[in-house]
Structures are given as C-alpha cells and as structure tokens.
Amino acid sequence: MLKHLLSDDLPRSRFLTVLLVLILFGLAFAPFITSGARPLNTAATICVYIVLVASYDLLLGYTGIVSFAHTMFFGIGAYGIGLGLASAGPFWWIAFSGLLCALLLTILLALIVGLFALRVRAIFYAMITLAVASSFAVLASQLSDLTGGEDGKTFSVPALLSPSFHLFENEVFGRIIDGKVITYYLVFGVALMLFLFLLRVVNSPFGRVLQAIRENEFRAEALGYQTIYYRIAANCLAALVAALAGALMALWLRYVGPKTMLGFEVMTDILLIVVIGGMGTMYGAVVGAALFMLAQNYLKTLMLQASSALVGVPFLAEALHPDRWMLWLGVMFVVSVYCFPAGIVGKLRST
Amino acid sequence: MHPSATTATPVTATAPDALPQVPHDIAPLLLVPLLALLMLPLVGSLPIWITLTVAGLAMGMMIFIMASGLTLIFGLMGVLNFGHGAFVSVGAFTATLVFLPLRGWLEVDSLLLNLGVLGLAILLAMLVTGILGWAFERVIIQPVYGQHLKQILITTGGMIVAEQLINVIWGAEQIPLPLPASFRGAFLLGDAAIEKYRLIAVIVGLTVFAVMFLVLNRTKIGLLIRAGVENREMVEALGYRIRRLFVLVFAAGSALAGLGGVMWGLYKETLTAAMGGETMVMIFIVIIIGGLGSVGGCFIGSLLMALVVNYAGFLAPKLALVSNILLMITVLLWRPAGLYPVAQH
C-alpha cells in the first residue's frame, strides 16, 4: 500500500525515512502540537513550498532545464484566485473560476515560452525565462488598477475558510477548529496529493524519458523520443503545479502582492531549496523546504543573538546581522553545488 | 614598414582575388537609424525626438558597456555568467570610495576637476572588478567548465553572495550618488534639451566600443579571441592556451561591467545592492538580440533596446513595460539566433 502510494520510490535511507516521517507528522498535526499563528504560518508555507520546489525539481533535477519563470507561474496561480475573490466576493465558484483562468493562462504561457525557447539549449532558456518573468513582475506591479500595484490586494475567502468560522463549539485537543485550521488542512491535503502526484510522474515511463533527456539528450533522441515534446510537456506540467501552489499560498495568506508572489527572491529561494535539498530527488524538496523555512523563521533569532554578542567586532557583527542570513545560505548553496551535487538527500542515501 | 613587407608584396597583391570575400551583412546595421527615422513622424516634434534619441543612445551605450564583456565571455568559452550583474554593483559601490571622500571636488563647477574625479573612480572600479573577475574565474568558474547546469547554478549563487556581501560592507540602505556639478543640467540644441551627462555617457560608450573594435580587429590578442569565438579547438590545436586567454577576457569583461556600473549608478543617482540584478535582465535581452558571442550584435542590440524603451516610454508608457520582450521576440522571429549569429554557438 505504502509502496504503491510512494510510486515504489522509497527514501532508501533509514535516517531520511525518520526525517520524512517526522516532517509528515509535524505538518499533519501542526495545529495541535503548536499554538499561536506563527508556527501554523510556517507550517503552511512549508506545505506550499514543498509543492513549488518539487515542481521545480521536475524541471531542474529530472529534465535538466533551468527556468527562472517558475515564480511567474506561482504568481499567476496566486493572482488568479486572489483577484477573482477580491473583485467578485468570497464565493467558492469565483475561487474555482479564477483558478481555472489562471491555469489556462499558465498552460498557454508555458506552451508559448517552451515552444519559443526550449528548442535551443538550456542556457538560452534560462536567459529568456528570466527576461519574461521579470517583465511579468514589472507588469503586475505597474498595472495597479487591475492588480493593486506594489501593495497588492487583500481579499476575503469563502465563509468556511475565514477565521471567524467555527466548526465546533468547543476546543478540540486545545485548539478551536476555526476557518484558519480548516484552510491549513486544505493546504496540507492538496499539497500532499500534489506531491504524491509528482512522485508518480517522475517514476512513470514519462519521468524516465525526462531523466534520459537530462543524462544524454542526443541519445534519447536517437532512441526515438521526440525530446522537444517531452521537454515542453514537463515544462507545462511543472508550471501547472506551480500555479496550484500559488493558489494555495494566496488562499492561506488571503493576500496577493508582487513581492511575495512574483519577486526574484522567491526564485532564489526555490533554487536554494532545490539544490540544498537535493536535485533529482522529490524528497529533497520536502527536506529542503522544511529546513529552509524553519531556518528563515528561527535562524534569524539565533543570528540576532550572535550578532549582538559580537557587537564590537567590525565585520562579523554585520555579517551575522539577521537580515544577512541569505549570505550564509548563498555560501551553503555554492558549497553544495560543488561538494554535494545531490544535496542532503543524496548525501543521506549514499551513507 | 616591416622589412618582410616588400618581399611579400607580389603575394598580397593577388591574395584578395584568391580569397572569397565574406559578404557584409549590413541589414542589422540599418535597424538603428531606420527605427529612429520611423519614430520621427510618430513622435511628431523634432526637439522631443532629438531628446529621446540622445537619451536612448546614452542608455544604450551604458548597457553596451555592461553587456559587451558578458557576450565575449560566453562567446569564447561558452560560460554564461549569471553573476555578471554582481560586478556591475561592485563597480558602482567601489566608485563611492572615491566619490564620497572627494565630495567637495565634485561640488566645484569645474569640468576638468569633475572629470578627473570620475576618471579616478572609474579606474579604481575597473581595477577592483577586474581583479575580482580574475579571482571569480579561478575559484568559481574553473571547476565547472563545460557543465552548463552547474555554471548557471554556481554563478547565480555567486550573485546572491556578492549582493549580500555588498550589504555587509556598505550597509543595507541605498546610497545617494549625486552627479558632479558640471555634469548636471542640460544644454539646448535649438529647442531640444540634451542632458550633459547623457552626452558624456555616449562619448564613453563610443570610446569603449572603438577601443574594443581596435583591439579585436587590429591586435594579435584580438585575432586570437575572435578565432577562439569561432572555433575554440582549432585555436588550441595551433598551440595557444585558450584558457589563459579566457582568464584575460573574463577579467577585462568584469572590469567593463564595473565601468558600466559606475556610469549606470551616476545615471540612476542612487545605488542599491540589487542594481546589478536589475540590469542583468536588460543585459541578457541585449546579448540574445545581438547573437550570443557577437560584440557588434551586442552594440546594435543595446542601442535598439534602449531606443525602443525611450520611444515607447513617450508614445505608450504602459507598453514600455514589455517593450523589451516584444523587441526580443520580433528580432528572434526574424533571426532566431540573434542579429549576428556566431557559428560555434
């Protein structure tokens, strides 16, 4: 059963299994083992990022395509649901039709960009997606009538998901089951399903072809596979999943804005997570996203202490300032590309 | 005259007839004047058109300075440096080491003194970015020659680290960088206002282009670089160490990015650590339009893009936001490998 659910792609490392089970249980019972808004927020962000990063891994790790447009699709999904709810009111059918429009736009854009740029080499695709994505971000922040500009838009979600909704009169295991908790479980459930779906995709015959393309495109072509179609299909699939992740994020935050949804920072976050977690392993996305988000939320506190302890030291105090945490992650990123190209998961599997 | 030249005369006299001439491809060259002329009736007023054109040319020159190094680096070794933007920021921030202490001299309204300070700042910026480029090539790029995926990842990582290091060294706030006194303002050409600094940018850009052109076409090193871009293996087979050449090109390209950074910083009048990343998008579009590896194409591409942005900004401000992409798509539909495709790539 479990083997079937995981598409026969087991963690293959005892420590990794323990880690994954811990993360799964942590996320599944997050509303009950923690209290307050912040840990729940971290947990929801982890769920969304797992899906986002896993879909990016389908491109980078499994097919060998470097794309910088992943945030664009993430943003389209978020804006689709967000702008729909903001303009027409909190109804389910609005949310779904907004999502549908976003998915259509996503597949159209992914197809166009793919047809246009995937015919040539990886490096070309990376540059073109970077240009397209940054133009899209500028467009979203400038067309303020439609998108709310730099400030973005806040909106209300359907009644079942809004914080004022209470499912039961009493607390359950010390937590009131309000709309926020229901939203969390919606995010968690969809994220889990999308992750298992991606796991199935990469272990399907289709996924094997993608890996063949990554290893040796010429040979894959010689075996009779039209590699261009497979690459475009992978691109569209990854874009669709990213858009769904964006929709989940928007639903959770009840807000869409260019910085959180389309900013280049999101793209670098995805890159860092996928490489540190482990390229070409779906589990890398889980481990990477969980560690990254925990670090983002809790490492900063640690760095603040270190920084204030070293206040007299000229360079270190500045370098350990909480806002500079990306410096250390960047260094870790470069080191892991050199020394552990398979990331944390690859390291765990090899020992 | 070289002594052997006299003996070689009979041979060289017949040689041009024997060698098939490479046909000159001038269509892309005509794009820039054609675009400018086409826009004249649309803009409708000559003075405004002159102002817009000069602004576009100035912006294009600055982008060219930043992009030319990257396209050469790619042309020679197939290394695409996603961290090129970091050198732009580092150059600009290094210039503040000169500008801020000598602020008094910048306030004096003397062209010579101002130019002197600017020259000093540029020199320092180019020196620092050149050395950094050399180190970057040795430490970061060399282990991943020929592995495109890793190159993209590693140079992106380098960019993140560099941006953060700038924040550590110079602080996270943006630094105002006022123009030197004698560069401020504009002078009138008829009714058209031309900003002085833009003229300086055009002159610097043209100088860089001319020097590059001469080095590439009239020196031994330039010959080797051009040959390397066309066919790397052949140059190696002839006994030249192309890697050594490449380090040189990489350092020079980084220094040019530093120079571009100083000019761009003065143009924007504020510095942020993210400025390199922001210019990166334009740089990529320009080198794609020009044809990866082609310096001439990069020059035309820069001018085209900047002119289009400026005209579009005046004629249809909303369209200006995506004009870069539209231009790129149009050019690639016409010539899928860029204006001047390079054979090897």
XYZ file of C-alpha atoms in Angstrom:
696
model
C 0.000 0.000 0.000
C 2.641 2.481 1.116
C 4.925 1.312 -1.630
C 2.137 1.869 -4.097
C 1.394 5.323 -2.735
C 5.024 6.372 -2.990
C 5.232 5.009 -6.548
C 7.884 2.493 -5.481
C 10.325 5.349 -4.870
C 11.140 4.775 -1.223
C 13.502 7.029 0.743
C 16.199 4.298 0.724
C 17.915 5.592 3.841
C 16.944 4.981 7.416
C 17.768 8.452 8.603
C 15.961 10.023 5.663
C 12.888 7.911 6.424
C 12.882 9.103 10.007
C 13.281 12.685 8.853
C 10.451 12.418 6.347
C 8.116 10.765 8.838
C 8.919 13.491 11.364
C 8.160 16.208 8.798
C 4.953 14.478 7.712
C 3.681 14.146 11.263
C 4.823 17.617 12.166
C 2.879 19.072 9.271
C -0.144 16.823 9.748
C -0.624 17.766 13.398
C 0.847 21.251 13.283
C -2.323 22.977 14.556
C -2.389 20.736 17.637
C 1.248 20.446 18.633
C 1.880 24.166 18.339
C -0.074 27.189 19.426
C -0.396 30.669 18.025
C -0.397 31.961 14.498
C 3.301 31.971 13.664
C 4.114 28.239 13.790
C 0.969 27.458 11.804
C 2.001 30.041 9.241
C 5.433 28.431 8.988
C 3.842 25.002 8.545
C 1.521 26.205 5.787
C 4.387 27.926 3.994
C 6.388 24.703 4.197
C 3.497 22.784 2.601
C 3.222 25.262 -0.265
C 6.965 25.407 -0.816
C 7.270 21.629 -0.869
C 4.915 21.559 -3.844
C 6.518 24.568 -5.501
C 10.036 23.238 -5.119
C 9.061 19.701 -6.118
C 7.519 21.012 -9.326
C 10.692 22.982 -10.000
C 12.709 19.861 -9.351
C 10.744 18.161 -12.117
C 12.323 20.705 -14.445
C 15.770 21.212 -12.972
C 16.558 17.911 -11.341
C 14.745 15.477 -13.594
C 14.791 17.114 -17.012
C 17.844 19.356 -16.696
C 16.058 22.555 -17.711
C 16.972 25.733 -15.857
C 13.988 28.033 -15.730
C 13.684 31.360 -13.980
C 9.988 31.684 -14.762
C 8.729 29.431 -12.024
C 7.722 32.341 -9.816
C 5.764 33.740 -12.732
C 3.532 30.662 -12.774
C 3.366 30.657 -8.980
C 2.250 34.273 -9.191
C -0.317 33.619 -11.910
C -1.987 30.977 -9.756
C -1.994 33.278 -6.754
C -3.247 36.301 -8.662
C -5.912 34.245 -10.441
C -7.602 33.216 -7.241
C -6.802 36.440 -5.412
C -8.065 38.912 -7.981
C -11.178 36.806 -8.544
C -12.079 36.800 -4.859
C -11.114 40.438 -4.407
C -13.300 41.688 -7.228
C -16.328 39.402 -7.104
C -16.659 38.477 -3.457
C -15.941 35.401 -1.350
C -17.696 32.569 -3.165
C -16.406 29.124 -3.979
C -17.333 29.268 -7.636
C -15.423 32.549 -8.003
C -12.367 30.929 -6.480
C -12.633 27.975 -8.817
C -13.240 30.006 -11.941
C -10.371 32.338 -11.013
C -8.172 29.296 -10.570
C -9.334 27.878 -13.887
C -8.490 31.108 -15.711
C -5.087 31.145 -14.029
C -4.413 27.557 -15.055
C -5.407 28.282 -18.647
C -3.141 31.315 -18.756
C -0.346 29.256 -17.189
C -0.538 26.481 -19.722
C -0.733 28.980 -22.571
C 2.302 30.917 -21.383
C 4.285 27.786 -20.586
C 3.493 26.446 -24.040
C 4.492 29.662 -25.797
C 7.704 30.156 -23.856
C 8.501 26.473 -24.231
C 7.875 26.348 -27.959
C 9.861 29.504 -28.363
C 12.883 28.816 -26.253
C 13.108 25.112 -25.416
C 14.157 24.226 -28.940
C 17.582 25.639 -28.221
C 19.999 24.973 -25.439
C 19.429 25.113 -21.694
C 21.335 28.330 -21.293
C 19.150 30.170 -23.757
C 16.023 29.055 -21.989
C 17.369 30.274 -18.665
C 18.004 33.748 -20.049
C 14.691 34.067 -21.843
C 12.653 32.908 -18.862
C 14.500 35.371 -16.651
C 13.602 38.189 -19.024
C 9.976 37.131 -19.398
C 9.466 36.586 -15.679
C 10.933 39.926 -14.698
C 8.798 41.715 -17.282
C 5.770 39.938 -15.915
C 6.638 41.026 -12.378
C 7.040 44.630 -13.532
C 3.730 44.424 -15.353
C 1.955 43.096 -12.276
C 3.330 45.857 -10.075
C 2.605 48.620 -12.598
C -0.930 47.734 -13.714
C -2.229 48.914 -10.377
C -5.863 49.224 -11.457
C -6.040 45.517 -12.003
C -3.553 44.050 -9.565
C -3.323 46.590 -6.768
C 0.217 47.535 -7.785
C 3.099 47.248 -5.330
C 0.746 46.982 -2.355
C -1.071 44.003 -3.788
C -4.590 43.117 -2.742
C -6.144 41.579 0.315
C -9.377 39.694 -0.079
C -11.834 37.603 1.897
C -12.099 33.882 1.416
C -15.314 31.795 1.403
C -17.002 31.639 4.806
C -15.856 28.101 5.601
C -12.225 29.207 5.428
C -12.464 32.566 7.154
C -11.081 32.852 10.711
C -14.466 33.801 12.156
C -15.981 30.447 11.214
C -16.020 27.861 13.994
C -16.651 24.233 13.175
C -17.354 23.100 16.758
C -18.418 24.949 19.855
C -15.623 23.543 21.970
C -11.911 23.233 21.585
C -10.512 20.048 20.116
C -7.212 18.991 21.667
C -6.705 22.526 22.917
C -7.370 24.280 19.656
C -10.503 25.925 18.342
C -11.269 24.480 14.915
C -11.741 27.774 13.097
C -11.531 28.637 9.403
C -7.772 29.075 9.655
C -7.278 25.483 10.756
C -9.629 24.258 8.030
C -7.659 26.284 5.482
C -4.490 24.746 6.834
C -5.829 21.259 6.300
C -6.973 22.201 2.817
C -3.465 23.441 2.030
C -1.888 20.391 3.634
C -4.177 17.917 1.861
C -3.801 19.443 -1.588
C -0.051 19.789 -1.106
C 0.245 16.138 -0.078
C -1.770 14.995 -3.090
C 0.216 17.155 -5.498
C 3.461 15.862 -4.053
C 2.381 12.228 -4.435
C 1.239 13.048 -7.966
C 4.657 14.478 -8.831
C 6.313 11.448 -7.285
C 4.163 9.296 -9.548
C 5.048 11.399 -12.583
C 8.797 11.152 -12.123
C 8.604 7.407 -11.616
C 6.383 6.832 -14.611
C 7.721 5.925 -18.067
C 7.295 9.600 -18.905
C 9.558 10.507 -16.000
C 12.156 8.004 -17.162
C 12.265 9.700 -20.546
C 12.789 13.030 -18.835
C 15.728 11.585 -16.933
C 17.107 10.165 -20.150
C 16.928 13.646 -21.656
C 18.794 15.023 -18.671
C 21.526 12.420 -18.926
C 22.004 12.476 -22.671
C 19.599 14.287 -24.876
C 21.184 13.185 -28.095
C 20.858 9.559 -27.125
C 17.257 9.955 -26.040
C 16.531 11.459 -29.405
C 18.353 8.601 -31.096
C 16.169 6.096 -29.223
C 13.202 7.631 -30.985
C 11.813 10.020 -28.398
C 10.820 13.441 -29.637
C 12.691 15.170 -26.827
C 11.246 18.578 -27.594
C 7.704 17.342 -26.860
C 8.789 15.773 -23.609
C 10.562 18.932 -22.539
C 7.568 21.093 -23.336
C 5.239 18.673 -21.556
C 7.474 18.718 -18.475
C 7.559 22.485 -18.620
C 3.767 22.776 -18.779
C 3.235 20.231 -16.038
C 5.685 21.947 -13.710
C 4.075 25.303 -14.470
C 0.592 23.988 -13.690
C 1.649 22.539 -10.363
C 3.448 25.783 -9.526
C 0.274 27.720 -10.296
C -1.692 25.434 -7.970
C 0.905 26.037 -5.269
C 0.464 29.760 -5.838
C -3.286 29.431 -5.441
C -2.792 27.628 -2.124
C -0.436 30.350 -0.947
C -2.921 33.070 -1.856
C -5.725 31.199 -0.103
C -3.633 30.843 3.016
C -2.360 34.426 3.160
C -5.640 35.954 1.913
C -3.360 38.376 0.110
C -1.614 38.671 -3.246
C 1.273 41.031 -3.922
C 4.156 41.228 -6.348
C 6.868 40.839 -3.739
C 5.604 37.663 -2.096
C 4.321 36.056 -5.277
C 6.488 37.252 -8.159
C 9.679 38.638 -6.630
C 13.047 37.347 -7.716
C 13.676 36.480 -4.069
C 11.102 33.701 -4.345
C 13.001 32.325 -7.321
C 16.308 32.335 -5.469
C 14.598 30.668 -2.507
C 13.363 27.896 -4.785
C 16.810 27.445 -6.304
C 18.472 27.326 -2.896
C 15.983 24.803 -1.557
C 16.127 22.509 -4.541
C 19.910 22.428 -4.632
C 20.477 22.151 -0.895
C 17.714 19.577 -0.532
C 18.894 17.518 -3.452
C 18.296 17.853 -7.171
C 16.603 14.977 -8.894
C 15.007 13.609 -5.746
C 11.473 14.599 -4.868
C 12.237 14.044 -1.184
C 14.890 16.726 -1.451
C 12.107 19.253 -1.874
C 10.483 18.104 1.374
C 13.638 18.137 3.452
C 14.939 21.327 1.834
C 11.712 23.287 2.171
C 11.221 22.254 5.784
C 14.777 23.153 6.772
C 14.753 26.390 4.799
C 11.513 27.690 6.253
C 12.463 26.695 9.780
C 15.799 28.429 9.274
C 14.143 31.509 7.826
C 11.839 31.779 10.813
C 14.062 30.668 13.641
C 17.671 31.025 12.498
C 17.252 34.769 12.452
C 16.639 34.832 16.189
C 19.846 32.903 16.679
C 21.751 35.233 14.384
C 20.438 38.239 16.255
C 21.910 36.847 19.437
C 25.231 36.075 17.781
C 25.308 39.489 16.185
C 24.625 41.332 19.422
C 27.238 39.204 21.198
C 29.819 40.227 18.612
C 28.798 43.861 18.515
C 32.362 45.133 18.856
C 33.815 43.025 16.038
C 33.686 45.087 12.835
C 32.944 42.638 10.004
C 31.420 39.661 11.781
C 28.773 41.649 13.611
C 27.498 42.957 10.286
C 27.785 39.587 8.587
C 25.772 37.906 11.324
C 23.030 40.508 11.260
C 19.677 38.694 10.890
C 18.988 40.398 7.562
C 22.149 38.836 6.173
C 21.042 35.249 6.586
C 20.872 34.861 2.826
C 24.631 35.375 2.752
C 25.182 32.161 4.669
C 22.601 30.276 2.678
C 24.225 31.520 -0.533
C 27.599 30.247 0.651
C 25.999 26.939 1.580
C 24.395 26.818 -1.860
C 27.697 27.324 -3.693
C 29.443 24.772 -1.498
C 26.703 22.221 -2.010
C 26.758 22.622 -5.795
C 30.473 21.773 -5.689
C 30.675 19.208 -2.954
C 27.258 17.546 -2.713
C 25.572 17.923 -6.087
C 22.901 15.503 -4.898
C 22.170 17.644 -1.847
C 21.147 16.480 1.597
C 19.075 13.583 0.308
C 21.847 12.359 -1.970
C 24.295 12.533 0.925
C 21.949 10.598 3.196
C 21.273 7.951 0.583
C 24.945 7.365 -0.141
C 25.930 6.791 3.503
C 57.412 49.390 -42.610
C 58.202 45.817 -41.748
C 61.174 44.530 -43.771
C 59.375 41.435 -44.973
C 56.530 43.501 -46.317
C 58.386 44.418 -49.511
C 59.131 40.824 -50.382
C 55.575 39.809 -49.638
C 54.027 42.433 -51.917
C 53.608 40.274 -55.003
C 51.816 37.640 -52.958
C 49.468 40.009 -51.123
C 48.629 41.759 -54.370
C 46.946 38.668 -55.720
C 45.656 37.313 -52.421
C 42.436 39.397 -52.185
C 41.269 37.990 -55.505
C 42.056 34.435 -54.496
C 40.221 34.586 -51.135
C 36.451 34.541 -51.298
C 35.122 37.667 -49.624
C 32.812 37.234 -46.677
C 29.652 39.059 -47.699
C 28.978 42.014 -45.431
C 25.746 41.614 -43.575
C 24.557 45.179 -43.199
C 20.836 44.700 -42.602
C 21.135 44.813 -38.785
C 23.296 47.935 -39.038
C 20.452 49.763 -40.718
C 17.976 48.880 -37.956
C 19.029 51.632 -35.566
C 18.822 54.601 -37.982
C 15.702 53.109 -39.535
C 13.989 52.811 -36.181
C 14.972 56.359 -35.221
C 13.701 57.784 -38.521
C 10.463 55.818 -38.359
C 9.748 57.205 -34.924
C 10.201 60.832 -36.013
C 6.714 61.226 -37.520
C 5.165 59.257 -34.634
C 6.770 61.467 -32.002
C 5.733 64.457 -34.081
C 8.112 67.074 -32.740
C 11.758 67.338 -33.719
C 13.122 68.681 -30.404
C 11.401 65.953 -28.411
C 12.622 63.378 -30.885
C 16.206 64.609 -30.504
C 15.943 64.477 -26.725
C 14.501 60.970 -26.801
C 17.062 59.735 -29.292
C 20.002 61.080 -27.322
C 18.554 59.626 -24.131
C 18.152 56.281 -25.859
C 21.660 56.345 -27.267
C 23.122 57.211 -23.859
C 21.240 54.404 -22.144
C 22.177 52.018 -24.934
C 25.866 52.871 -24.615
C 25.818 52.176 -20.897
C 24.068 48.864 -21.397
C 26.567 48.006 -24.099
C 29.475 48.666 -21.753
C 27.984 46.271 -19.225
C 26.898 43.621 -21.715
C 29.912 43.506 -24.040
C 32.075 41.653 -21.531
C 29.433 39.024 -20.920
C 28.890 38.267 -24.568
C 32.632 37.874 -25.175
C 32.997 35.627 -22.161
C 30.195 33.477 -23.457
C 31.491 33.518 -26.991
C 34.940 32.362 -26.029
C 34.244 29.603 -23.541
C 30.511 29.060 -23.596
C 30.398 30.214 -19.972
C 27.315 32.175 -19.148
C 27.958 34.193 -16.036
C 24.687 34.825 -14.242
C 26.736 36.672 -11.657
C 27.867 39.306 -14.144
C 25.458 41.760 -12.534
C 27.405 41.484 -9.299
C 30.377 43.145 -10.984
C 28.102 45.981 -12.035
C 27.072 46.592 -8.435
C 30.585 46.132 -7.083
C 31.904 48.638 -9.621
C 29.328 51.211 -8.652
C 29.870 50.726 -4.945
C 33.644 50.846 -5.311
C 33.280 54.203 -7.034
C 31.733 55.597 -3.855
C 35.118 55.053 -2.186
C 36.347 57.859 -4.435
C 33.194 59.926 -4.751
C 32.318 60.244 -1.079
C 35.694 61.422 0.287
C 36.172 63.786 -2.661
C 32.655 65.135 -2.448
C 33.996 68.669 -2.163
C 35.714 68.457 -5.518
C 32.525 67.196 -7.150
C 30.650 70.269 -5.970
C 33.133 72.589 -7.689
C 31.766 73.568 -11.063
C 34.918 72.732 -13.000
C 34.647 70.218 -15.785
C 38.284 69.228 -15.603
C 38.262 68.552 -11.866
C 34.979 66.617 -12.110
C 36.246 64.543 -14.995
C 39.414 63.849 -13.040
C 37.441 62.511 -10.082
C 35.218 60.477 -12.387
C 38.286 59.083 -14.127
C 39.824 58.125 -10.793
C 36.601 56.454 -9.672
C 36.321 54.536 -12.934
C 39.945 53.465 -12.719
C 39.531 52.158 -9.190
C 36.236 50.449 -10.019
C 37.711 48.750 -13.079
C 40.777 47.669 -11.169
C 38.753 46.147 -8.341
C 36.220 44.422 -10.599
C 38.985 43.219 -12.909
C 40.835 41.578 -10.042
C 37.604 40.188 -8.639
C 36.729 38.840 -12.077
C 40.083 37.122 -12.278
C 39.564 35.553 -8.836
C 35.967 34.630 -9.677
C 37.085 32.825 -12.794
C 39.812 30.925 -10.949
C 37.767 29.937 -7.918
C 34.168 29.708 -9.079
C 34.088 29.087 -12.822
C 37.104 26.904 -13.452
C 35.858 23.777 -11.672
C 32.678 23.741 -13.741
C 33.922 24.281 -17.282
C 31.605 22.739 -19.821
C 28.833 21.961 -17.322
C 26.133 24.430 -18.175
C 23.698 23.486 -15.471
C 26.272 23.845 -12.737
C 27.566 27.080 -14.244
C 24.152 28.662 -14.084
C 23.619 27.483 -10.523
C 27.050 28.410 -9.276
C 27.109 31.857 -10.828
C 23.611 32.570 -9.544
C 24.880 31.538 -6.121
C 27.863 33.844 -6.567
C 25.470 36.655 -7.361
C 23.456 36.080 -4.176
C 26.601 36.001 -2.053
C 28.050 39.105 -3.727
C 24.849 41.056 -3.233
C 24.778 40.150 0.447
C 28.473 40.973 0.883
C 27.845 44.432 -0.548
C 25.159 44.858 2.072
C 27.598 43.736 4.763
C 30.349 46.102 3.652
C 28.402 49.191 2.591
C 25.257 48.767 4.671
C 21.786 47.854 3.500
C 20.499 51.370 2.855
C 20.666 52.793 -0.621
C 23.445 55.322 -1.167
C 22.665 58.580 -2.956
C 25.196 59.386 -5.659
C 24.684 62.933 -6.910
C 26.105 63.882 -10.273
C 29.212 66.060 -10.259
C 28.310 69.755 -10.537
C 29.459 70.290 -14.090
C 27.582 67.215 -15.386
C 24.233 68.458 -14.126
C 21.637 70.178 -16.211
C 21.178 70.249 -19.921
C 22.116 72.440 -22.814
C 19.835 73.447 -25.628
C 20.349 72.458 -29.219
C 17.755 74.574 -30.917
C 14.677 73.660 -28.883
C 15.929 70.226 -27.894
C 17.275 69.806 -24.380
C 20.182 67.408 -24.145
C 21.364 66.395 -20.706
C 25.091 66.817 -20.305
C 25.611 63.529 -18.533
C 23.960 61.631 -21.355
C 26.412 63.161 -23.774
C 29.272 62.038 -21.547
C 27.779 58.542 -21.458
C 27.599 58.476 -25.248
C 31.224 59.573 -25.519
C 32.424 56.984 -23.006
C 30.389 54.277 -24.731
C 31.715 55.143 -28.151
C 35.259 55.190 -26.795
C 34.819 51.730 -25.270
C 33.348 50.439 -28.499
C 36.159 51.952 -30.574
C 38.864 50.558 -28.294
C 37.257 47.137 -28.283
C 36.880 47.221 -32.019
C 40.523 48.146 -32.494
C 41.785 45.561 -30.026
C 39.662 42.817 -31.544
C 40.480 43.669 -35.152
C 43.994 45.054 -35.093
C 45.931 43.126 -32.450
C 47.231 39.609 -32.103
C 45.235 39.035 -28.936
C 42.115 40.275 -30.632
C 42.724 37.943 -33.542
C 43.081 35.013 -31.150
C 39.933 35.994 -29.276
C 37.931 36.223 -32.473
C 39.359 32.953 -33.669
C 38.535 31.368 -30.300
C 34.947 32.530 -30.523
C 34.647 30.983 -33.963
C 36.411 27.728 -33.247
C 37.966 27.031 -29.881
C 39.523 23.650 -30.674
C 41.314 24.968 -33.733
C 42.983 27.741 -31.778
C 44.087 25.229 -29.157
C 45.340 22.902 -31.852
C 47.515 25.727 -33.163
C 49.248 25.811 -29.801
C 47.643 28.712 -27.994
C 46.499 28.330 -24.418
C 42.951 29.431 -24.734
C 42.289 29.186 -21.016
C 44.896 31.822 -20.300
C 43.296 33.996 -22.927
C 39.947 33.345 -21.372
C 41.027 34.490 -17.918
C 42.174 37.707 -19.516
C 38.871 38.184 -21.305
C 36.978 37.348 -18.145
C 38.889 39.930 -16.114
C 38.505 42.534 -18.862
C 34.788 41.779 -19.196
C 34.318 42.128 -15.451
C 36.223 45.407 -15.471
C 33.928 46.655 -18.222
C 30.942 45.657 -16.106
C 32.489 47.699 -13.295
C 32.860 50.693 -15.603
C 29.270 50.257 -16.726
C 28.230 50.078 -13.093
C 29.829 53.450 -12.303
C 28.128 55.066 -15.296
C 24.802 53.422 -14.523
C 24.996 54.399 -10.832
C 25.590 58.057 -11.751
C 22.744 57.837 -14.241
C 20.335 56.496 -11.621
C 21.908 58.704 -8.908
C 21.241 56.072 -6.232
C 22.965 52.801 -5.501
C 21.380 49.643 -4.193
C 22.929 46.204 -3.917
C 20.176 44.877 -6.167
C 21.070 47.172 -9.069
C 23.269 44.549 -10.691
C 20.482 42.013 -10.699
C 18.102 44.552 -12.179
C 20.429 45.419 -15.050
C 21.035 41.725 -15.646
C 17.663 41.330 -17.339
C 18.457 44.067 -19.848
C 21.919 42.674 -20.410
C 20.538 39.239 -21.214
C 17.966 40.600 -23.621
C 20.640 42.632 -25.368
C 23.052 39.766 -25.844
C 20.277 37.468 -27.011
C 19.181 40.058 -29.560
C 22.738 40.589 -30.714
C 23.561 36.924 -31.054
C 25.429 35.234 -28.198
C 29.128 35.944 -28.553
C 28.927 38.800 -31.024
C 30.232 42.166 -29.861
C 28.882 44.053 -32.872
C 25.486 42.472 -32.430
C 25.569 43.372 -28.758
C 26.261 47.004 -29.658
C 23.364 47.203 -32.090
C 21.125 45.283 -29.706
C 21.865 47.701 -26.845
C 21.094 50.750 -28.938
C 17.938 49.177 -30.337
C 16.615 48.175 -26.949
C 17.335 51.496 -25.286
C 15.811 53.464 -28.171
C 12.704 51.302 -28.157
C 12.329 51.746 -24.391
C 12.658 55.510 -24.697
C 10.296 55.918 -27.633
C 7.772 53.541 -26.119
C 8.016 55.364 -22.803
C 6.967 58.540 -24.580
C 4.408 57.131 -27.004
C 2.762 54.407 -24.933
C 4.013 54.292 -21.332
C 2.170 51.066 -20.478
C 3.671 49.345 -23.490
C 7.164 50.394 -22.437
C 6.999 47.854 -19.620
C 7.017 44.945 -22.034
C 8.744 46.631 -24.974
C 11.985 44.743 -24.204
C 10.298 41.400 -24.567
C 8.376 42.423 -27.673
C 11.578 43.638 -29.290
C 13.342 40.415 -28.412
C 10.530 38.303 -29.857
C 10.433 40.364 -33.050
C 14.168 40.101 -33.578
C 14.224 36.380 -32.859
C 11.362 35.767 -35.252
C 13.442 37.466 -37.923
C 16.756 35.896 -36.968
C 16.298 33.021 -34.500
C 19.921 33.062 -33.358
C 20.180 36.839 -32.947
C 21.292 39.591 -35.277
C 24.802 38.284 -35.831
C 24.812 34.574 -35.053
C 28.175 33.122 -34.083
C 28.928 29.871 -35.871
C 30.076 27.822 -32.883
C 27.016 28.529 -30.768
